């Protein structure tokens, strides 16, 4: 029997890396040696993974010697520099950043949708999709297979953890400042005055507010997050001409991205048929009983793996369109879990050689 492959987790002490270590401890164990790698300030830390205490090592070229798969849970610039280094040392890189997603020679893989693409990696790199796209696309793919997708109109409701620990800290700080004042939010400027200048990574207060902005400014007034949802959906589904329009909104939720979806298909759709397709889809849990107050919500989806889907309705004015609501944990399926699943596909390939 071939030896089990060696895994490196780069960014092991960050928010996503921490979840990755939890997943490696709870999912089926397909790995031999596991190496945890992080920035200089975390080197030497002891992290529990797979039932043992592992010492975090430094990010150096030599760290990838003998590594078969390297998972990167780090910022774009770090991945852009170090993923090719890992490949040059013989590893397959699985990158959770945005550095390689739209590279023609890098597959963008969601194992429930296009697992075969993991073998199509001319650069030795496999990319993981944006966390908001992932929450939505796992639910859209089975509907596309059933009805033939033509257009998506999306509105996201993105949690503050999507902006990292700084986003979570900013929200809790702001909530502390406004707690107990029942008048706040009733006069223009009062929330801004109460919160002050401590906005964290956001352009405006999140407490008692929603901010219709996530990402950086792109051409035409679009944000980078909105364009990611368009471009990544096209690539994952293999639909280069798919019409996609997205508005990304940051909301005062700690973890769990949600998306309101208006999907137009090639053929007439049926709400119950859509429910049946989703009920049997991998990576999806159907929560759709409005009469009982059962909807997909981030407070329930947090800490779980599936995309939660509900509020499924055939559009009033178009028999080819469906409206639905999707939510999922942006640190699990939206980041660490999808990366882990890609890694497991690679491990299976490597051990079969």
CSV table of C-alpha atoms in Angstrom, one decimal:
chain,number,residue,atom,x,y,z
A,1,UNK,CA,0.0,0.0,0.0
A,2,UNK,CA,1.5,3.4,-0.9
A,3,UNK,CA,2.5,5.7,1.9
A,4,UNK,CA,0.0,8.3,2.8
A,5,UNK,CA,0.9,11.8,1.5
A,6,UNK,CA,2.6,14.6,3.5
A,7,UNK,CA,0.5,17.7,4.0
A,8,UNK,CA,1.6,21.3,4.8
A,9,UNK,CA,-0.9,23.9,6.1
A,10,UNK,CA,0.4,27.4,5.5
A,11,UNK,CA,-1.3,30.0,7.7
A,12,UNK,CA,-2.1,27.4,10.3
A,13,UNK,CA,-2.6,29.9,13.1
A,14,UNK,CA,-5.0,32.3,11.3
A,15,UNK,CA,-8.8,32.2,11.4
A,16,UNK,CA,-9.2,29.8,8.4
A,17,UNK,CA,-6.1,27.8,9.4
A,18,UNK,CA,-7.5,27.2,12.9
A,19,UNK,CA,-10.7,25.8,11.3
A,20,UNK,CA,-8.5,23.7,9.0
A,21,UNK,CA,-6.8,22.1,12.0
A,22,UNK,CA,-10.2,21.3,13.5
A,23,UNK,CA,-11.3,19.7,10.2
A,24,UNK,CA,-8.1,17.6,9.9
A,25,UNK,CA,-8.9,16.3,13.4
A,26,UNK,CA,-12.5,15.4,12.7
A,27,UNK,CA,-12.6,14.2,9.0
A,28,UNK,CA,-11.4,10.9,7.7
A,29,UNK,CA,-7.6,10.8,8.1
A,30,UNK,CA,-5.9,10.5,4.7
A,31,UNK,CA,-2.6,12.2,5.6
A,32,UNK,CA,0.7,10.9,6.7
A,33,UNK,CA,2.9,13.7,8.2
A,34,UNK,CA,1.2,17.1,8.7
A,35,UNK,CA,3.4,20.2,8.9
A,36,UNK,CA,2.0,23.5,10.3
A,37,UNK,CA,3.5,26.6,8.8
A,38,UNK,CA,2.9,30.3,9.7
A,39,UNK,CA,4.4,33.7,9.8
A,40,UNK,CA,7.5,34.5,11.9
A,41,UNK,CA,5.4,35.7,14.9
A,42,UNK,CA,3.7,32.3,15.2
A,43,UNK,CA,6.8,30.1,14.8
A,44,UNK,CA,7.3,27.8,17.7
A,45,UNK,CA,3.6,27.8,18.8
A,46,UNK,CA,2.1,24.5,19.7
A,47,UNK,CA,-1.2,23.7,17.9
A,48,UNK,CA,-3.4,20.7,18.5
A,49,UNK,CA,-4.1,18.9,15.3
A,50,UNK,CA,-5.3,15.3,14.7
A,51,UNK,CA,-4.9,14.5,18.3
A,52,UNK,CA,-1.4,15.6,18.8
A,53,UNK,CA,0.5,18.8,19.6
A,54,UNK,CA,2.4,20.1,16.5
A,55,UNK,CA,5.0,22.8,16.5
A,56,UNK,CA,4.4,25.6,14.0
A,57,UNK,CA,7.3,26.0,11.6
A,58,UNK,CA,8.6,29.0,9.6
A,59,UNK,CA,7.6,29.7,6.0
A,60,UNK,CA,10.8,28.9,4.1
A,61,UNK,CA,11.5,27.0,0.8
A,62,UNK,CA,12.9,24.1,2.7
A,63,UNK,CA,9.6,23.7,4.6
A,64,UNK,CA,8.1,22.2,1.5
A,65,UNK,CA,10.8,19.6,0.9
A,66,UNK,CA,9.0,16.2,0.9
A,67,UNK,CA,5.6,17.8,1.0
A,68,UNK,CA,3.0,16.3,-1.4
A,69,UNK,CA,0.1,18.8,-0.9
A,70,UNK,CA,0.4,22.4,0.5
A,71,UNK,CA,-2.7,24.2,1.6
A,72,UNK,CA,-2.5,28.0,1.6
A,73,UNK,CA,-4.8,29.9,4.0
A,74,UNK,CA,-3.0,33.3,3.7
A,75,UNK,CA,-3.4,36.7,2.0
A,76,UNK,CA,-3.2,37.0,-1.8
A,77,UNK,CA,0.3,38.4,-1.9
A,78,UNK,CA,1.7,35.6,0.3
A,79,UNK,CA,0.1,32.9,-1.9
A,80,UNK,CA,1.3,34.6,-5.1
A,81,UNK,CA,4.9,34.4,-3.8
A,82,UNK,CA,4.9,31.1,-2.0
A,83,UNK,CA,2.5,28.7,-3.8
A,84,UNK,CA,4.9,28.6,-6.8
A,85,UNK,CA,7.8,27.9,-4.4
A,86,UNK,CA,5.9,24.9,-2.9
A,87,UNK,CA,5.3,23.6,-6.5
A,88,UNK,CA,8.9,24.0,-7.3
A,89,UNK,CA,9.7,21.8,-4.3
A,90,UNK,CA,7.4,19.1,-5.6
A,91,UNK,CA,4.1,19.8,-3.9
A,92,UNK,CA,0.6,20.5,-5.3
A,93,UNK,CA,-0.6,23.8,-3.9
A,94,UNK,CA,-4.2,24.3,-2.9
A,95,UNK,CA,-4.8,28.0,-2.6
A,96,UNK,CA,-7.6,29.6,-0.6
A,97,UNK,CA,-6.7,33.2,-1.7
A,98,UNK,CA,-7.7,35.1,-4.8
A,99,UNK,CA,-4.2,35.1,-6.3
A,100,UNK,CA,-4.8,32.3,-8.9
A,101,UNK,CA,-8.6,31.8,-9.2
A,102,UNK,CA,-9.0,33.4,-12.6
A,103,UNK,CA,-5.7,32.0,-14.0
A,104,UNK,CA,-6.5,30.0,-17.1
A,105,UNK,CA,-4.0,27.3,-16.1
A,106,UNK,CA,-5.4,26.9,-12.5
A,107,UNK,CA,-8.6,25.0,-12.0
A,108,UNK,CA,-11.2,26.6,-9.6
A,109,UNK,CA,-12.6,23.5,-7.9
A,110,UNK,CA,-15.7,22.8,-5.8
A,111,UNK,CA,-15.7,19.1,-5.2
A,112,UNK,CA,-19.5,18.8,-5.2
A,113,UNK,CA,-19.6,20.4,-8.7
A,114,UNK,CA,-16.4,19.9,-10.8
A,115,UNK,CA,-14.1,17.4,-9.0
A,116,UNK,CA,-12.6,16.2,-12.3
A,117,UNK,CA,-10.9,19.6,-12.7
A,118,UNK,CA,-8.5,18.9,-9.9
A,119,UNK,CA,-6.4,16.8,-12.3
A,120,UNK,CA,-6.2,19.7,-14.8
A,121,UNK,CA,-3.4,21.8,-13.1
A,122,UNK,CA,-0.7,22.8,-15.5
A,123,UNK,CA,0.9,25.1,-12.9
A,124,UNK,CA,0.6,22.6,-10.1
A,125,UNK,CA,-1.9,24.8,-8.3
A,126,UNK,CA,-5.6,24.3,-7.5
A,127,UNK,CA,-7.7,27.3,-6.5
A,128,UNK,CA,-10.5,27.6,-3.9
A,129,UNK,CA,-13.4,29.9,-4.6
A,130,UNK,CA,-14.4,33.1,-2.7
A,131,UNK,CA,-16.4,32.3,0.4
A,132,UNK,CA,-19.5,34.1,-0.8
A,133,UNK,CA,-19.5,32.4,-4.1
A,134,UNK,CA,-19.1,29.0,-2.4
A,135,UNK,CA,-22.1,29.4,-0.1
A,136,UNK,CA,-24.3,30.1,-3.2
A,137,UNK,CA,-22.8,27.9,-5.9
A,138,UNK,CA,-23.2,24.6,-4.1
A,139,UNK,CA,-27.0,25.2,-4.2
A,140,UNK,CA,-27.1,26.6,-7.7
A,141,UNK,CA,-25.3,23.8,-9.4
A,142,UNK,CA,-28.0,21.1,-8.9
A,143,UNK,CA,-30.6,23.5,-10.2
A,144,UNK,CA,-28.4,24.3,-13.2
A,145,UNK,CA,-28.2,20.5,-14.0
A,146,UNK,CA,-32.0,20.3,-13.7
A,147,UNK,CA,-33.1,23.4,-15.6
A,148,UNK,CA,-30.1,25.0,-17.4
A,149,UNK,CA,-29.0,28.2,-15.8
A,150,UNK,CA,-29.0,31.4,-17.8
A,151,UNK,CA,-28.8,34.3,-15.4
A,152,UNK,CA,-28.2,35.2,-11.7
A,153,UNK,CA,-29.1,38.3,-9.8
A,154,UNK,CA,-27.5,38.2,-6.4
A,155,UNK,CA,-27.6,40.2,-3.1
A,156,UNK,CA,-25.1,39.0,-0.5
A,157,UNK,CA,-25.4,39.5,3.3
A,158,UNK,CA,-21.7,39.0,4.3
A,159,UNK,CA,-20.5,38.4,7.9
A,160,UNK,CA,-17.8,40.4,9.5
A,161,UNK,CA,-15.5,37.4,9.8
A,162,UNK,CA,-15.1,37.6,6.0
A,163,UNK,CA,-12.8,40.6,6.8
A,164,UNK,CA,-10.7,38.5,9.2
A,165,UNK,CA,-10.4,38.8,13.0
A,166,UNK,CA,-10.1,42.6,12.7
A,167,UNK,CA,-13.7,42.6,11.4
A,168,UNK,CA,-15.0,40.5,14.3
A,169,UNK,CA,-13.2,42.7,16.8
A,170,UNK,CA,-14.6,45.8,15.2
A,171,UNK,CA,-18.2,44.6,15.4
A,172,UNK,CA,-17.9,43.5,19.1
A,173,UNK,CA,-16.2,46.8,20.0
A,174,UNK,CA,-19.1,48.8,18.3
A,175,UNK,CA,-21.7,46.6,20.0
A,176,UNK,CA,-20.2,47.4,23.3
A,177,UNK,CA,-20.3,51.1,22.7
A,178,UNK,CA,-24.0,51.1,21.7
A,179,UNK,CA,-25.3,48.5,24.2
A,180,UNK,CA,-28.1,49.8,26.5
A,181,UNK,CA,-28.9,53.0,24.5
A,182,UNK,CA,-32.4,52.3,23.1
A,183,UNK,CA,-32.6,55.6,21.4
A,184,UNK,CA,-29.6,55.0,19.0
A,185,UNK,CA,-30.6,54.6,15.4
A,186,UNK,CA,-33.5,57.0,15.6
A,187,UNK,CA,-31.7,60.2,14.6
A,188,UNK,CA,-29.3,60.9,11.7
A,189,UNK,CA,-25.7,60.6,12.7
A,190,UNK,CA,-26.3,59.2,16.2
A,191,UNK,CA,-24.8,55.8,15.5
A,192,UNK,CA,-21.8,57.2,13.9
A,193,UNK,CA,-21.2,59.5,16.9
A,194,UNK,CA,-21.6,56.7,19.3
A,195,UNK,CA,-19.2,54.4,17.4
A,196,UNK,CA,-16.6,57.0,16.7
A,197,UNK,CA,-13.7,56.4,14.4
A,198,UNK,CA,-13.0,52.8,15.3
A,199,UNK,CA,-14.5,51.3,12.2
A,200,UNK,CA,-11.9,48.5,11.7
A,201,UNK,CA,-11.8,47.3,8.1
A,202,UNK,CA,-15.2,48.7,7.2
A,203,UNK,CA,-16.0,52.1,5.7
A,204,UNK,CA,-18.9,52.7,8.1
A,205,UNK,CA,-20.3,51.4,11.4
A,206,UNK,CA,-21.7,47.9,11.3
A,207,UNK,CA,-23.6,48.0,14.6
A,208,UNK,CA,-27.3,48.8,14.0
A,209,UNK,CA,-26.4,49.1,10.3
A,210,UNK,CA,-25.8,47.4,7.0
A,211,UNK,CA,-23.1,48.6,4.6
A,212,UNK,CA,-23.6,48.0,0.9
A,213,UNK,CA,-19.9,47.4,0.2
A,214,UNK,CA,-17.4,44.6,0.5
A,215,UNK,CA,-14.0,44.4,-1.2
A,216,UNK,CA,-12.2,47.1,-3.1
A,217,UNK,CA,-13.3,49.5,-5.8
A,218,UNK,CA,-13.2,48.2,-9.4
A,219,UNK,CA,-14.2,49.6,-12.7
A,220,UNK,CA,-17.7,51.0,-13.2
A,221,UNK,CA,-18.4,51.4,-9.5
A,222,UNK,CA,-18.4,47.6,-8.9
A,223,UNK,CA,-16.7,46.1,-5.9
A,224,UNK,CA,-14.1,43.4,-6.2
A,225,UNK,CA,-16.3,41.0,-4.2
A,226,UNK,CA,-19.2,41.6,-6.7
A,227,UNK,CA,-17.0,40.8,-9.7
A,228,UNK,CA,-15.6,37.7,-7.9
A,229,UNK,CA,-19.2,36.3,-7.7
A,230,UNK,CA,-19.7,36.9,-11.4
A,231,UNK,CA,-16.4,35.6,-12.7
A,232,UNK,CA,-16.0,32.6,-10.3
A,233,UNK,CA,-19.6,31.4,-10.9
A,234,UNK,CA,-18.9,31.4,-14.7
A,235,UNK,CA,-15.6,29.4,-14.3
A,236,UNK,CA,-16.9,26.8,-11.7
A,237,UNK,CA,-20.1,26.1,-13.7
A,238,UNK,CA,-18.3,26.2,-17.1
A,239,UNK,CA,-20.7,28.9,-18.3
A,240,UNK,CA,-18.4,31.7,-19.7
A,241,UNK,CA,-21.4,33.7,-21.0
A,242,UNK,CA,-23.6,33.4,-17.8
A,243,UNK,CA,-25.2,36.7,-16.9
A,244,UNK,CA,-24.4,37.6,-13.3
A,245,UNK,CA,-25.2,40.8,-11.4
A,246,UNK,CA,-24.3,41.0,-7.7
A,247,UNK,CA,-24.6,43.6,-4.9
A,248,UNK,CA,-22.5,42.7,-1.8
A,249,UNK,CA,-23.6,43.9,1.6
A,250,UNK,CA,-21.8,43.7,4.9
A,251,UNK,CA,-24.1,42.9,7.8
A,252,UNK,CA,-23.6,42.7,11.6
A,253,UNK,CA,-23.3,38.9,11.7
A,254,UNK,CA,-20.1,37.3,13.1
A,255,UNK,CA,-19.9,34.2,10.9
A,256,UNK,CA,-22.1,33.0,8.1
A,257,UNK,CA,-22.5,34.6,4.6
A,258,UNK,CA,-26.0,34.7,3.1
A,259,UNK,CA,-27.1,35.3,-0.5
A,260,UNK,CA,-30.5,36.2,-1.9
A,261,UNK,CA,-30.7,34.6,-5.4
A,262,UNK,CA,-32.8,35.3,-8.4
A,263,UNK,CA,-32.0,32.6,-10.9
A,264,UNK,CA,-33.3,32.5,-14.5
A,265,UNK,CA,-33.2,29.2,-16.4
A,266,UNK,CA,-33.6,27.9,-19.9
A,267,UNK,CA,-36.8,26.0,-19.2
A,268,UNK,CA,-39.9,26.4,-17.0
A,269,UNK,CA,-39.2,25.7,-13.3
A,270,UNK,CA,-41.2,24.3,-10.5
A,271,UNK,CA,-40.6,25.2,-6.8
A,272,UNK,CA,-41.3,21.6,-5.6
A,273,UNK,CA,-39.1,20.2,-8.3
A,274,UNK,CA,-36.3,22.5,-7.2
A,275,UNK,CA,-36.7,21.5,-3.6
A,276,UNK,CA,-36.4,17.8,-4.6
A,277,UNK,CA,-33.3,18.5,-6.6
A,278,UNK,CA,-31.8,20.3,-3.6
A,279,UNK,CA,-32.9,17.8,-1.1
A,280,UNK,CA,-30.8,15.2,-2.8
A,281,UNK,CA,-27.8,17.4,-3.6
A,282,UNK,CA,-24.4,16.9,-1.9
A,283,UNK,CA,-23.3,19.6,0.5
A,284,UNK,CA,-26.9,21.1,0.8
A,285,UNK,CA,-29.4,21.1,3.6
A,286,UNK,CA,-33.0,22.2,2.8
A,287,UNK,CA,-34.6,24.4,5.4
A,288,UNK,CA,-37.8,25.7,3.8
A,289,UNK,CA,-41.0,25.8,5.9
A,290,UNK,CA,-42.0,29.5,6.3
A,291,UNK,CA,-45.3,28.5,8.0
A,292,UNK,CA,-43.3,27.0,10.8
A,293,UNK,CA,-40.7,29.9,10.8
A,294,UNK,CA,-38.0,27.7,9.4
A,295,UNK,CA,-35.6,29.5,7.1
A,296,UNK,CA,-31.8,29.2,6.4
A,297,UNK,CA,-30.1,31.7,8.8
A,298,UNK,CA,-26.5,32.2,9.7
A,299,UNK,CA,-27.1,31.7,13.5
A,300,UNK,CA,-28.1,28.1,12.6
A,301,UNK,CA,-25.6,27.4,9.8
A,302,UNK,CA,-22.5,28.6,11.7
A,303,UNK,CA,-20.2,25.8,12.6
A,304,UNK,CA,-21.8,23.4,10.1
A,305,UNK,CA,-20.6,22.2,6.7
A,306,UNK,CA,-23.5,22.4,4.3
A,307,UNK,CA,-25.1,25.3,2.4
A,308,UNK,CA,-28.5,25.9,4.0
A,309,UNK,CA,-31.1,26.7,1.4
A,310,UNK,CA,-34.8,27.8,1.6
A,311,UNK,CA,-37.4,30.4,0.7
A,312,UNK,CA,-37.7,28.7,-2.7
A,313,UNK,CA,-40.3,30.3,-4.8
A,314,UNK,CA,-41.1,30.4,-8.5
A,315,UNK,CA,-40.9,34.0,-9.7
A,316,UNK,CA,-44.3,35.7,-9.9
A,317,UNK,CA,-43.6,37.2,-13.3
A,318,UNK,CA,-41.4,34.6,-15.0
A,319,UNK,CA,-42.1,30.9,-15.1
A,320,UNK,CA,-38.4,30.3,-15.9
A,321,UNK,CA,-37.1,31.9,-12.7
A,322,UNK,CA,-36.6,30.9,-9.1
A,323,UNK,CA,-36.0,33.0,-6.0
A,324,UNK,CA,-34.2,31.5,-3.0
A,325,UNK,CA,-32.1,32.2,0.0
A,326,UNK,CA,-28.8,30.5,0.9
A,327,UNK,CA,-26.5,30.7,3.9
A,328,UNK,CA,-23.3,29.0,4.9
A,329,UNK,CA,-20.4,29.2,7.3
A,330,UNK,CA,-17.8,31.3,5.4
A,331,UNK,CA,-14.9,29.9,7.5
A,332,UNK,CA,-15.9,26.2,6.8
A,333,UNK,CA,-17.3,25.5,3.4
A,334,UNK,CA,-16.5,29.0,2.4
A,335,UNK,CA,-12.8,28.5,3.0
A,336,UNK,CA,-11.3,25.6,5.1
A,337,UNK,CA,-13.7,22.8,4.2
A,338,UNK,CA,-13.6,23.3,0.5
A,339,UNK,CA,-9.8,23.4,0.7
A,340,UNK,CA,-9.8,20.2,2.8
A,341,UNK,CA,-12.1,18.5,0.3
A,342,UNK,CA,-9.8,19.4,-2.6
A,343,UNK,CA,-6.8,18.1,-0.6
A,344,UNK,CA,-8.6,14.8,-0.1
A,345,UNK,CA,-9.2,14.5,-3.8
A,346,UNK,CA,-5.5,15.0,-4.3
A,347,UNK,CA,-4.6,12.5,-1.6
A,348,UNK,CA,-6.7,9.9,-3.3
A,349,UNK,CA,-5.0,10.6,-6.6
A,350,UNK,CA,-1.5,10.4,-5.1
A,351,UNK,CA,-2.1,7.2,-3.2
A,352,UNK,CA,-3.5,5.5,-6.3
A,353,UNK,CA,-0.3,6.0,-8.2
